Amino acid sequence: MNPTPSLLRPLQILAAVLAAVVAVLFVAWVRMDPPPVVTLPSQDDPVLEASQDPVTAGNVLAAAKIEEPPPAPTGLPAPAANAKAAAVLYGTMGHTDGSSVGSGYVWLAKGGKNVGSSSLRDGAFVFAGLQAGGYRLTSRIEDELPLDREVTVDAPVTRLDLMLEGRHVITVSAVTPDGKALAEALPFDKARLVGALAFDAPLVGDLPPSRSSEHSGGLGPFRKNDPIRGMGRGALPQPKRIVGVLTVPSGRPVHVALLLGTTLLAQQSVPAEQNELTFMVTPDAVLAKQCTIRVRFVDENGAPVADTPVGVSSASGSSTGPSMRTDANGRYESKGIMPGLIGIGMNVPDKMSPPGMYVVAPGEDLDLGDVVVRANTDFEFVMDNFGDRGTVWICAVDAPTRQGVQIEDRWLSRDNGAQQNCSLYPGRYTAVASTSNGVGMLDLDTASSPPQVRFVLQPAATLELELGNPDTITSVVIARRTGAAVRRLVSVRKSESITLPPGDYSATIIDQAGVNTRRDFTLTAAGFKLTLP
């Protein structure tokens, strides 16, 4: 006899409540007693998922499921076989020596979207209210190598015991030839951009320009010497000569690069397990990387846009103000900026400059010439059919006319309301909605498209981007076969997942040397994995 819907729903709720109670009791137990030692399961242990790779010190351990809770009392119908049962994922996180991880954060994602997070407390974590199925689990733990693993969650309760990869920490210092801390010899806005990353081989040049001032990528995370927070929880600030600490895999030599943002200052080879490294750099060598950028803003008729505020943004920060204005001829000049991606433009009432950021090389004196300020077009995006979450990416189709320009995608979040306005520079765009209710894609033309935008949603397909060599940093432009870009990923350092409508696409992959490679692929409803480069 099949259960009726009126009986099935209470059973599902009861199962979810019991599962959550079990998970909460587990966390309380872990906090009272030392976490269990993480050990490899035997061949007789039931495992959460099958793995084709052998379990090593760098992988997550196969996880044994805990005993199933007792069956429901007799007389109640069993749940339907196809019912979506609520599930709980919980477990511990430890080191290879059996000690637990004190604190940190772990995330679960499904189909490229975050579905939950959990803080680590005495090495324990818990996720409740999940649906059974496959997820991606990632971590961020101070001075540990990040975890990134596909996991399978079974209802009602699944346990995972995780082991972090063995690592050691390198303290990186930078001093001047006279022994003074480099941070004290530089202006603050320059000193804050100095950092370090580790690689398997020496860098052949600068890293690709980035919009972020954070140093990320390479073999492991870098943590800057923060004078306020200190070098660790409860620790005092470290001497200014210390730039920060690098976490790298244990037991292997590395090459450490000292960087000014993404610009290479110096690099050294470091033997396995060496814990300290000092660079000697002259302040003049750093200041020589400063750039100058010039521009003249004109309207659509070629007339100068005079006495108008200009905004400049870069990895070192954004600035605007009364002193940053065009002169009577519409000209503006900014000196002493650091190399990388520089945004410069004006956004006056009802007008705007072209979207994008300019790639400025170390020490370059760049003249952008005339930049046309034009009347913007306003669109209203209606997102009332997105469900509980959603993001709209707006990607310019028309390529920039000059070299060294990186177009910026615009984005809107459903969290900011069901109706949102967005001003666009004249031209053509592709808008992609990725929501909890599906995906949608449409073309926009500021000259002809209606001002109100509503997406027709359809089932999503997941595009997974995986770096074949995690030591590289790669940029990717995803486009339809017609050539219209739908998403620009400025830097892929390990893996990314995005959702799109099924169809034919191409990926233009730009590696660290600036070499472009095009790959055509078909994204089916089952998804597609693209290995980079």
Short mmCIF file of C-alpha atoms in Angstrom, two decimals:
data_model
loop_
_atom_site.label_atom_id
_atom_site.label_comp_id
_atom_site.label_asym_id
_atom_site.label_seq_id
_atom_site.Cartn_x
_atom_site.Cartn_y
_atom_site.Cartn_z
CA MET A 1 0.00 0.00 0.00
CA ASN A 2 1.49 3.34 -1.03
CA PRO A 3 1.62 6.10 1.62
CA THR A 4 -0.67 9.06 1.25
CA PRO A 5 0.88 12.55 0.91
CA SER A 6 -0.67 13.58 4.24
CA LEU A 7 1.30 10.86 6.06
CA LEU A 8 4.46 11.13 4.01
CA ARG A 9 5.15 14.78 4.78
CA PRO A 10 5.13 14.36 8.63
CA LEU A 11 7.52 11.40 8.26
CA GLN A 12 9.95 13.48 6.22
CA ILE A 13 9.85 16.28 8.80
CA LEU A 14 10.37 13.77 11.62
CA ALA A 15 13.38 12.26 9.83
CA ALA A 16 14.94 15.69 9.33
CA VAL A 17 14.43 16.65 12.99
CA LEU A 18 15.94 13.37 14.24
CA ALA A 19 18.91 13.79 11.91
CA ALA A 20 19.56 17.34 13.11
CA VAL A 21 19.37 16.24 16.75
CA VAL A 22 21.93 13.50 16.10
CA ALA A 23 24.28 16.00 14.46
CA VAL A 24 23.96 18.54 17.30
CA LEU A 25 24.62 15.86 19.91
CA PHE A 26 27.70 14.80 17.96
CA VAL A 27 29.11 18.33 17.95
CA ALA A 28 28.48 18.61 21.69
CA TRP A 29 30.25 15.27 22.23
CA VAL A 30 33.24 16.39 20.16
CA ARG A 31 33.59 19.58 22.17
CA MET A 32 33.55 17.69 25.50
CA ASP A 33 36.09 15.09 24.49
CA PRO A 34 39.09 15.08 22.18
CA PRO A 35 38.06 14.43 18.56
CA PRO A 36 38.62 10.87 17.44
CA VAL A 37 41.95 10.11 15.79
CA VAL A 38 41.56 10.13 12.02
CA THR A 39 42.47 6.71 10.65
CA LEU A 40 42.17 4.94 7.34
CA PRO A 41 39.12 2.68 7.08
CA SER A 42 39.64 -1.01 6.50
CA GLN A 43 38.37 -2.79 3.43
CA ASP A 44 35.45 -4.13 5.46
CA ASP A 45 34.22 -0.66 6.45
CA PRO A 46 31.26 0.75 4.52
CA VAL A 47 32.31 3.92 2.74
CA LEU A 48 30.49 7.03 1.72
CA GLU A 49 31.76 7.01 -1.85
CA ALA A 50 33.96 4.96 -4.11
CA SER A 51 37.25 6.51 -5.20
CA GLN A 52 39.47 5.51 -8.09
CA ASP A 53 42.45 7.19 -6.45
CA PRO A 54 44.42 5.67 -3.57
CA VAL A 55 44.03 7.47 -0.25
CA THR A 56 47.18 9.45 0.49
CA ALA A 57 48.23 12.10 2.99
CA GLY A 58 46.97 14.75 0.56
CA ASN A 59 43.46 13.38 0.08
CA VAL A 60 40.30 13.33 2.09
CA LEU A 61 39.84 10.02 3.84
CA ALA A 62 37.10 7.68 2.72
CA ALA A 63 34.30 8.15 5.24
CA ALA A 64 32.42 5.42 7.06
CA LYS A 65 28.70 5.96 7.56
CA ILE A 66 27.43 5.84 11.11
CA GLU A 67 24.79 3.28 12.06
CA GLU A 68 21.35 3.97 10.70
CA PRO A 69 18.79 5.20 13.26
CA PRO A 70 16.19 2.63 14.40
CA PRO A 71 13.24 2.05 12.09
CA ALA A 72 10.07 4.05 12.47
CA PRO A 73 7.48 2.67 14.90
CA THR A 74 5.29 -0.07 13.43
CA GLY A 75 1.98 0.99 12.05
CA LEU A 76 3.38 4.04 10.19
CA PRO A 77 3.85 3.82 6.40
CA ALA A 78 7.39 3.88 4.97
CA PRO A 79 8.47 6.89 2.88
CA ALA A 80 8.10 6.64 -0.87
CA ALA A 81 11.22 5.42 -2.67
CA ASN A 82 11.49 8.59 -4.77
CA ALA A 83 10.96 11.06 -1.91
CA LYS A 84 13.66 13.69 -1.43
CA ALA A 85 14.84 12.88 2.09
CA ALA A 86 16.47 15.57 4.21
CA ALA A 87 20.03 14.70 5.19
CA VAL A 88 22.74 15.79 7.60
CA LEU A 89 26.47 15.77 6.88
CA TYR A 90 28.83 15.96 9.85
CA GLY A 91 32.33 14.90 10.82
CA THR A 92 35.78 15.91 11.96
CA MET A 93 38.86 17.45 10.39
CA GLY A 94 42.36 16.48 11.47
CA HIS A 95 46.06 16.42 10.62
CA THR A 96 48.16 13.47 9.48
CA ASP A 97 49.50 13.08 13.04
CA GLY A 98 45.97 12.53 14.37
CA SER A 99 45.53 15.96 15.98
CA SER A 100 42.35 17.90 15.26
CA VAL A 101 41.97 21.26 13.54
CA GLY A 102 41.09 23.95 16.02
CA SER A 103 39.14 26.44 13.92
CA GLY A 104 38.31 27.43 10.37
CA TYR A 105 35.49 27.24 7.85
CA VAL A 106 34.15 24.68 5.40
CA TRP A 107 31.65 25.21 2.56
CA LEU A 108 29.36 22.98 0.54
CA ALA A 109 28.44 23.79 -3.04
CA LYS A 110 26.15 22.09 -5.53
CA GLY A 111 26.12 22.89 -9.23
CA GLY A 112 28.55 25.75 -8.71
CA LYS A 113 26.40 27.44 -6.04
CA ASN A 114 27.10 27.65 -2.32
CA VAL A 115 24.46 25.81 -0.29
CA GLY A 116 25.89 26.15 3.21
CA SER A 117 28.85 26.83 5.45
CA SER A 118 30.02 25.57 8.81
CA SER A 119 32.61 26.88 11.23
CA LEU A 120 34.99 24.32 12.70
CA ARG A 121 34.76 23.96 16.47
CA ASP A 122 37.42 21.75 17.96
CA GLY A 123 37.72 20.10 14.58
CA ALA A 124 34.00 19.30 14.14
CA PHE A 125 31.58 20.52 11.48
CA VAL A 126 27.93 19.90 10.62
CA PHE A 127 25.57 20.69 7.72
CA ALA A 128 21.86 20.08 8.27
CA GLY A 129 18.85 20.35 5.97
CA LEU A 130 20.62 18.95 2.89
CA GLN A 131 19.18 16.87 0.08
CA ALA A 132 20.91 13.59 -0.62
CA GLY A 133 23.32 13.76 -3.53
CA GLY A 134 26.70 15.01 -4.68
CA TYR A 135 28.38 18.15 -3.35
CA ARG A 136 31.73 19.94 -3.47
CA LEU A 137 33.38 20.55 -0.10
CA THR A 138 36.02 23.27 0.32
CA SER A 139 37.81 24.74 3.32
CA ARG A 140 39.63 27.83 4.52
CA ILE A 141 41.77 27.24 7.57
CA GLU A 142 44.53 29.58 8.63
CA ASP A 143 48.00 28.28 7.71
CA GLU A 144 46.62 25.07 6.20
CA LEU A 145 46.43 23.93 2.61
CA PRO A 146 42.86 24.24 1.32
CA LEU A 147 40.64 21.21 0.94
CA ASP A 148 38.63 20.73 -2.27
CA ARG A 149 36.76 17.45 -2.71
CA GLU A 150 33.64 15.98 -4.26
CA VAL A 151 31.53 14.20 -1.65
CA THR A 152 28.28 12.25 -1.65
CA VAL A 153 25.69 12.77 1.07
CA ASP A 154 23.26 9.97 1.90
CA ALA A 155 20.08 10.40 3.97
CA PRO A 156 19.41 10.59 6.79
CA VAL A 157 22.92 11.06 8.26
CA THR A 158 26.41 10.85 6.71
CA ARG A 159 29.70 11.17 8.54
CA LEU A 160 33.00 12.36 7.03
CA ASP A 161 36.37 12.24 8.76
CA LEU A 162 38.74 14.48 6.81
CA MET A 163 42.53 14.65 6.77
CA LEU A 164 44.40 17.76 5.67
CA GLU A 165 47.47 17.55 3.50
CA GLY A 166 50.83 17.77 5.28
CA ARG A 167 52.29 21.28 5.12
CA HIS A 168 54.91 23.57 6.55
CA VAL A 169 55.01 27.34 6.92
CA ILE A 170 57.66 29.69 5.55
CA THR A 171 58.10 33.09 7.19
CA VAL A 172 58.99 35.60 4.43
CA SER A 173 60.87 38.81 5.25
CA ALA A 174 61.91 41.76 3.07
CA VAL A 175 64.63 44.24 4.04
CA THR A 176 66.63 47.03 2.38
CA PRO A 177 70.42 46.75 1.89
CA ASP A 178 70.97 48.68 5.14
CA GLY A 179 68.82 46.17 7.06
CA LYS A 180 65.73 48.33 7.38
CA ALA A 181 62.32 46.75 6.93
CA LEU A 182 61.12 47.29 3.36
CA ALA A 183 57.66 48.14 4.70
CA GLU A 184 59.13 51.09 6.62
CA ALA A 185 61.03 52.39 3.58
CA LEU A 186 57.96 52.49 1.32
CA PRO A 187 54.77 54.57 1.37
CA PHE A 188 51.94 52.65 3.01
CA ASP A 189 49.91 52.23 -0.20
CA LYS A 190 52.91 50.55 -1.85
CA ALA A 191 54.00 48.49 1.15
CA ARG A 192 50.56 46.90 1.48
CA LEU A 193 50.88 45.44 -2.03
CA VAL A 194 54.07 43.49 -1.23
CA GLY A 195 53.47 39.76 -0.74
CA ALA A 196 54.75 36.33 -1.69
CA LEU A 197 53.64 33.14 -3.43
CA ALA A 198 55.28 29.74 -3.89
CA PHE A 199 55.57 27.77 -7.13
CA ASP A 200 57.11 24.52 -8.35
CA ALA A 201 59.31 26.38 -10.86
CA PRO A 202 60.65 29.95 -11.08
CA LEU A 203 58.32 32.52 -12.65
CA VAL A 204 59.34 33.63 -16.12
CA GLY A 205 57.81 37.07 -15.58
CA ASP A 206 54.97 38.91 -13.91
CA LEU A 207 51.70 37.19 -13.06
CA PRO A 208 48.59 38.11 -15.06
CA PRO A 209 47.11 41.44 -13.85
CA SER A 210 44.41 41.11 -11.22
CA ARG A 211 41.70 43.35 -9.79
CA SER A 212 42.44 42.08 -6.28
CA SER A 213 45.14 43.19 -3.87
CA GLU A 214 45.12 39.72 -2.29
CA HIS A 215 48.03 37.42 -3.11
CA SER A 216 46.53 34.07 -4.03
CA GLY A 217 47.37 31.13 -6.25
CA GLY A 218 50.55 29.10 -6.38
CA LEU A 219 51.08 26.09 -4.13
CA GLY A 220 49.45 27.41 -1.00
CA PRO A 221 47.91 30.43 0.73
CA PHE A 222 49.80 33.55 1.78
CA ARG A 223 48.89 35.37 5.01
CA LYS A 224 50.14 38.93 5.27
CA ASN A 225 51.67 40.31 8.45
CA ASP A 226 48.72 42.34 9.69
CA PRO A 227 49.87 44.89 12.30
CA ILE A 228 46.42 44.89 13.88
CA ARG A 229 45.50 41.23 13.92
CA GLY A 230 49.00 39.82 14.29
CA MET A 231 50.39 36.65 12.81
CA GLY A 232 47.91 34.32 14.50
CA ARG A 233 45.01 34.11 16.91
CA GLY A 234 45.96 35.97 20.06
CA ALA A 235 49.51 36.63 18.78
CA LEU A 236 51.27 39.97 18.93
CA PRO A 237 52.09 41.79 15.68
CA GLN A 238 55.37 40.64 14.18
CA PRO A 239 58.36 42.83 13.24
CA LYS A 240 57.77 44.97 10.15
CA ARG A 241 60.51 43.17 8.22
CA ILE A 242 58.18 40.14 8.05
CA VAL A 243 56.00 40.38 4.95
CA GLY A 244 53.90 37.37 5.92
CA VAL A 245 53.81 33.59 5.97
CA LEU A 246 53.41 31.05 3.17
CA THR A 247 51.85 27.64 3.64
CA VAL A 248 53.30 25.06 1.23
CA PRO A 249 53.15 21.26 0.87
CA SER A 250 55.65 19.53 3.13
CA GLY A 251 58.61 17.53 1.91
CA ARG A 252 59.27 19.35 -1.37
CA PRO A 253 61.42 22.28 -2.51
CA VAL A 254 59.64 25.39 -3.80
CA HIS A 255 60.41 28.66 -5.55
CA VAL A 256 59.16 31.72 -3.63
CA ALA A 257 58.38 34.91 -5.54
CA LEU A 258 58.28 38.30 -3.82
CA LEU A 259 55.53 40.28 -5.55
CA LEU A 260 54.26 43.83 -5.74
CA GLY A 261 50.66 42.92 -6.49
CA THR A 262 51.20 40.75 -9.55
CA THR A 263 54.58 42.28 -10.48
CA LEU A 264 57.66 40.15 -9.78
CA LEU A 265 60.24 41.85 -7.55
CA ALA A 266 62.55 38.92 -6.75
CA GLN A 267 62.50 35.15 -6.27
CA GLN A 268 64.50 32.48 -4.48
CA SER A 269 64.67 28.69 -4.35
CA VAL A 270 63.77 27.23 -0.96
CA PRO A 271 64.80 23.69 0.09
CA ALA A 272 62.19 21.38 1.55
CA GLU A 273 61.18 22.22 5.12
CA GLN A 274 63.10 25.54 5.29
CA ASN A 275 61.02 27.79 7.51
CA GLU A 276 62.51 31.26 7.01
CA LEU A 277 63.38 33.32 3.93
CA THR A 278 64.66 36.89 3.56
CA PHE A 279 64.66 39.06 0.43
CA MET A 280 66.86 42.14 0.04
CA VAL A 281 65.17 44.81 -2.08
CA THR A 282 65.96 48.50 -2.59
CA PRO A 283 63.03 50.92 -2.25
CA ASP A 284 64.01 52.45 -5.59
CA ALA A 285 63.48 49.07 -7.29
CA VAL A 286 59.91 49.05 -6.02
CA LEU A 287 59.18 52.71 -6.77
CA ALA A 288 60.53 52.25 -10.30
CA LYS A 289 57.45 50.08 -10.96
CA GLN A 290 55.15 53.10 -10.55
CA CYS A 291 53.16 54.16 -13.60
CA THR A 292 51.56 57.23 -15.11
CA ILE A 293 48.25 57.17 -16.96
CA ARG A 294 46.84 60.03 -19.07
CA VAL A 295 43.44 60.44 -20.69
CA ARG A 296 41.24 63.05 -22.38
CA PHE A 297 37.49 62.73 -21.92
CA VAL A 298 35.26 63.98 -24.74
CA ASP A 299 31.55 63.83 -25.50
CA GLU A 300 29.95 62.21 -28.55
CA ASN A 301 30.65 65.34 -30.60
CA GLY A 302 34.34 65.38 -29.68
CA ALA A 303 34.04 68.34 -27.29
CA PRO A 304 36.10 68.10 -24.06
CA VAL A 305 34.32 67.19 -20.83
CA ALA A 306 35.89 69.87 -18.62
CA ASP A 307 36.11 70.27 -14.83
CA THR A 308 34.51 66.87 -14.12
CA PRO A 309 35.46 64.39 -11.33
CA VAL A 310 37.48 61.34 -12.40
CA GLY A 311 37.57 58.03 -10.55
CA VAL A 312 40.66 55.80 -10.53
CA SER A 313 40.59 52.24 -9.23
CA SER A 314 43.28 49.59 -8.96
CA ALA A 315 44.41 46.77 -6.71
CA SER A 316 45.86 49.42 -4.38
CA GLY A 317 42.46 51.02 -3.90
CA SER A 318 39.96 53.43 -5.44
CA SER A 319 39.99 57.21 -5.24
CA THR A 320 38.07 60.21 -6.45
CA GLY A 321 37.55 63.75 -5.20
CA PRO A 322 37.54 67.45 -6.01
CA SER A 323 41.27 67.44 -6.82
CA MET A 324 40.77 64.59 -9.32
CA ARG A 325 39.05 66.51 -12.08
CA THR A 326 39.59 67.08 -15.76
CA ASP A 327 41.11 70.37 -16.85
CA ALA A 328 39.59 72.84 -19.31
CA ASN A 329 40.60 70.57 -22.22
CA GLY A 330 39.09 67.44 -20.65
CA ARG A 331 42.53 66.03 -19.78
CA TYR A 332 43.43 64.12 -16.66
CA GLU A 333 46.73 62.65 -15.46
CA SER A 334 47.42 60.24 -12.61
CA LYS A 335 50.99 59.59 -11.45
CA GLY A 336 52.51 57.19 -8.95
CA ILE A 337 49.98 54.40 -9.52
CA MET A 338 51.06 50.79 -9.29
CA PRO A 339 51.07 48.46 -12.32
CA GLY A 340 48.29 46.05 -13.10
CA LEU A 341 44.64 46.58 -13.94
CA ILE A 342 43.68 50.24 -13.67
CA GLY A 343 40.16 51.54 -13.98
CA ILE A 344 39.79 55.19 -14.92
CA GLY A 345 36.59 56.91 -15.92
CA MET A 346 33.77 59.24 -15.04
CA ASN A 347 30.15 58.63 -14.19
CA VAL A 348 28.27 61.91 -14.34
CA PRO A 349 24.46 62.17 -14.23
CA ASP A 350 22.97 60.32 -17.24
CA LYS A 351 26.41 59.74 -18.82
CA MET A 352 29.24 57.28 -18.41
CA SER A 353 32.60 56.24 -19.84
CA PRO A 354 33.18 52.79 -21.41
CA PRO A 355 33.37 49.80 -19.05
CA GLY A 356 36.69 48.08 -18.59
CA MET A 357 40.09 48.26 -16.98
CA TYR A 358 43.41 49.06 -18.63
CA VAL A 359 46.49 46.85 -18.33
CA VAL A 360 49.39 49.07 -17.27
CA ALA A 361 52.89 47.58 -17.35
CA PRO A 362 55.50 48.30 -14.63
CA GLY A 363 57.01 51.75 -15.14
CA GLU A 364 54.75 52.52 -18.12
CA ASP A 365 53.68 56.02 -19.13
CA LEU A 366 50.33 55.24 -20.77
CA ASP A 367 48.32 57.74 -22.79
CA LEU A 368 44.78 56.49 -23.46
CA GLY A 369 44.00 59.30 -25.87
CA ASP A 370 40.35 60.35 -26.23
CA VAL A 371 37.75 58.37 -24.28
CA VAL A 372 34.15 59.07 -25.26
CA VAL A 373 31.60 59.75 -22.52
CA ARG A 374 28.11 58.87 -23.75
CA ALA A 375 24.53 58.91 -22.49
CA ASN A 376 23.78 55.69 -20.63
CA THR A 377 20.74 53.44 -21.06
CA ASP A 378 18.78 52.32 -17.99
CA PHE A 379 17.30 48.83 -17.69
CA GLU A 380 15.06 47.41 -14.99
CA PHE A 381 15.76 43.74 -14.22
CA VAL A 382 12.79 41.83 -12.76
CA MET A 383 13.86 38.82 -10.67
CA ASP A 384 10.65 37.76 -8.92
CA ASN A 385 10.84 34.27 -10.51
CA PHE A 386 14.40 33.55 -9.30
CA GLY A 387 13.43 31.74 -6.10
CA ASP A 388 15.48 32.29 -2.94
CA ARG A 389 18.73 33.21 -4.72
CA GLY A 390 20.09 34.29 -8.05
CA THR A 391 22.69 36.34 -9.89
CA VAL A 392 22.59 38.16 -13.23
CA TRP A 393 25.86 38.53 -15.18
CA ILE A 394 25.86 41.23 -17.87
CA CYS A 395 28.66 40.74 -20.40
CA ALA A 396 29.60 43.25 -23.11
CA VAL A 397 29.59 41.72 -26.60
CA ASP A 398 31.44 44.47 -28.46
CA ALA A 399 35.21 44.04 -28.10
CA PRO A 400 37.31 47.07 -27.07
CA THR A 401 38.98 48.89 -29.93
CA ARG A 402 42.38 49.18 -28.22
CA GLN A 403 44.79 46.58 -26.89
CA GLY A 404 45.32 46.06 -23.18
CA VAL A 405 41.70 46.55 -22.10
CA GLN A 406 39.89 43.99 -19.95
CA ILE A 407 36.11 44.36 -20.14
CA GLU A 408 34.35 44.12 -16.80
CA ASP A 409 31.19 42.04 -16.44
CA ARG A 410 28.40 43.73 -14.51
CA TRP A 411 26.42 41.67 -12.02
CA LEU A 412 23.26 41.96 -9.97
CA SER A 413 22.22 39.85 -6.98
CA ARG A 414 18.67 38.79 -6.14
CA ASP A 415 19.56 39.50 -2.50
CA ASN A 416 19.26 43.22 -3.26
CA GLY A 417 15.65 43.03 -4.36
CA ALA A 418 13.25 41.55 -6.90
CA GLN A 419 13.52 44.63 -9.13
CA GLN A 420 16.82 46.41 -9.79
CA ASN A 421 18.00 49.13 -12.14
CA CYS A 422 21.25 48.96 -14.09
CA SER A 423 22.80 51.66 -16.30
CA LEU A 424 24.75 50.44 -19.34
CA TYR A 425 27.13 52.15 -21.73
CA PRO A 426 25.70 52.10 -25.28
CA GLY A 427 26.29 48.79 -27.03
CA ARG A 428 25.31 45.11 -27.10
CA TYR A 429 25.32 42.77 -24.11
CA THR A 430 24.53 39.19 -23.13
CA ALA A 431 22.72 38.77 -19.82
CA VAL A 432 22.79 35.41 -18.03
CA ALA A 433 20.65 34.64 -14.98
CA SER A 434 21.78 31.83 -12.70
CA THR A 435 19.12 31.15 -10.06
CA SER A 436 17.80 28.50 -7.70
CA ASN A 437 14.93 27.98 -10.17
CA GLY A 438 17.08 27.54 -13.27
CA VAL A 439 19.02 29.64 -15.77
CA GLY A 440 18.12 32.14 -18.47
CA MET A 441 19.97 33.98 -21.22
CA LEU A 442 19.00 36.93 -23.40
CA ASP A 443 20.54 39.56 -25.65
CA LEU A 444 20.41 43.26 -24.86
CA ASP A 445 20.95 46.14 -27.26
CA THR A 446 20.84 49.59 -25.71
CA ALA A 447 19.52 50.96 -29.01
CA SER A 448 16.52 48.65 -29.35
CA SER A 449 15.83 46.42 -26.31
CA PRO A 450 12.83 47.22 -24.07
CA PRO A 451 13.76 48.85 -20.75
CA GLN A 452 12.28 46.07 -18.60
CA VAL A 453 14.13 42.74 -18.55
CA ARG A 454 12.56 39.45 -17.42
CA PHE A 455 14.21 36.05 -17.90
CA VAL A 456 12.49 32.87 -19.04
CA LEU A 457 14.17 30.21 -16.93
CA GLN A 458 15.05 26.66 -17.96
CA PRO A 459 16.93 23.77 -16.29
CA ALA A 460 20.58 24.61 -15.71
CA ALA A 461 23.65 22.79 -17.02
CA THR A 462 26.91 22.96 -15.07
CA LEU A 463 30.24 23.84 -16.67
CA GLU A 464 33.17 22.74 -14.51
CA LEU A 465 36.56 24.37 -15.08
CA GLU A 466 39.50 22.40 -13.70
CA LEU A 467 43.13 23.50 -13.77
CA GLY A 468 45.29 20.68 -15.10
CA ASN A 469 48.25 22.33 -13.34
CA PRO A 470 47.19 23.98 -10.04
CA ASP A 471 50.47 25.93 -10.06
CA THR A 472 49.19 28.16 -12.87
CA ILE A 473 46.80 31.10 -13.01
CA THR A 474 44.58 31.15 -16.07
CA SER A 475 41.95 33.56 -17.43
CA VAL A 476 38.97 32.28 -19.41
CA VAL A 477 36.31 33.88 -21.59
CA ILE A 478 33.22 31.70 -22.17
CA ALA A 479 31.28 32.62 -25.30
CA ARG A 480 28.54 31.27 -27.52
CA ARG A 481 29.65 29.88 -30.86
CA THR A 482 28.34 33.10 -32.40
CA GLY A 483 31.18 34.87 -30.58
CA ALA A 484 29.07 36.67 -27.96
CA ALA A 485 30.81 36.40 -24.57
CA VAL A 486 28.64 35.18 -21.70
CA ARG A 487 31.14 35.11 -18.81
CA ARG A 488 34.68 36.34 -18.19
CA LEU A 489 36.71 34.73 -15.42
CA VAL A 490 39.71 36.95 -14.78
CA SER A 491 41.67 34.22 -12.99
CA VAL A 492 41.02 30.53 -12.41
CA ARG A 493 43.48 29.22 -9.82
CA LYS A 494 42.09 25.78 -9.01
CA SER A 495 38.50 25.13 -10.04
CA GLU A 496 35.32 26.97 -10.93
CA SER A 497 31.75 25.90 -11.66
CA ILE A 498 29.21 28.03 -13.51
CA THR A 499 25.69 27.29 -14.69
CA LEU A 500 24.47 28.10 -18.20
CA PRO A 501 21.71 26.98 -20.56
CA PRO A 502 22.70 23.85 -22.54
CA GLY A 503 24.18 24.67 -25.93
CA ASP A 504 27.31 25.13 -28.04
CA TYR A 505 30.04 27.29 -26.52
CA SER A 506 33.70 28.15 -26.87
CA ALA A 507 36.33 28.91 -24.26
CA THR A 508 39.23 31.26 -24.93
CA ILE A 509 41.93 30.36 -22.43
CA ILE A 510 44.71 32.84 -21.63
CA ASP A 511 47.67 31.34 -19.78
CA GLN A 512 50.29 33.13 -17.68
CA ALA A 513 52.43 33.79 -20.76
CA GLY A 514 49.50 35.52 -22.49
CA VAL A 515 48.99 32.72 -25.04
CA ASN A 516 45.37 32.34 -26.20
CA THR A 517 43.89 28.90 -26.86
CA ARG A 518 40.34 28.35 -28.11
CA ARG A 519 38.39 25.23 -27.19
CA ASP A 520 34.92 24.49 -28.58
CA PHE A 521 32.56 22.32 -26.55
CA THR A 522 28.91 21.36 -26.20
CA LEU A 523 27.32 21.83 -22.79
CA THR A 524 24.64 19.18 -22.37
CA ALA A 525 22.05 18.85 -19.63
CA ALA A 526 24.44 16.42 -17.91
CA GLY A 527 27.13 19.12 -17.77
CA PHE A 528 30.67 19.35 -19.11
CA LYS A 529 34.14 19.41 -17.53
CA LEU A 530 36.75 21.60 -19.22
CA THR A 531 40.35 20.98 -18.19
CA LEU A 532 42.60 24.04 -18.40
CA PRO A 533 44.73 25.00 -20.21
#
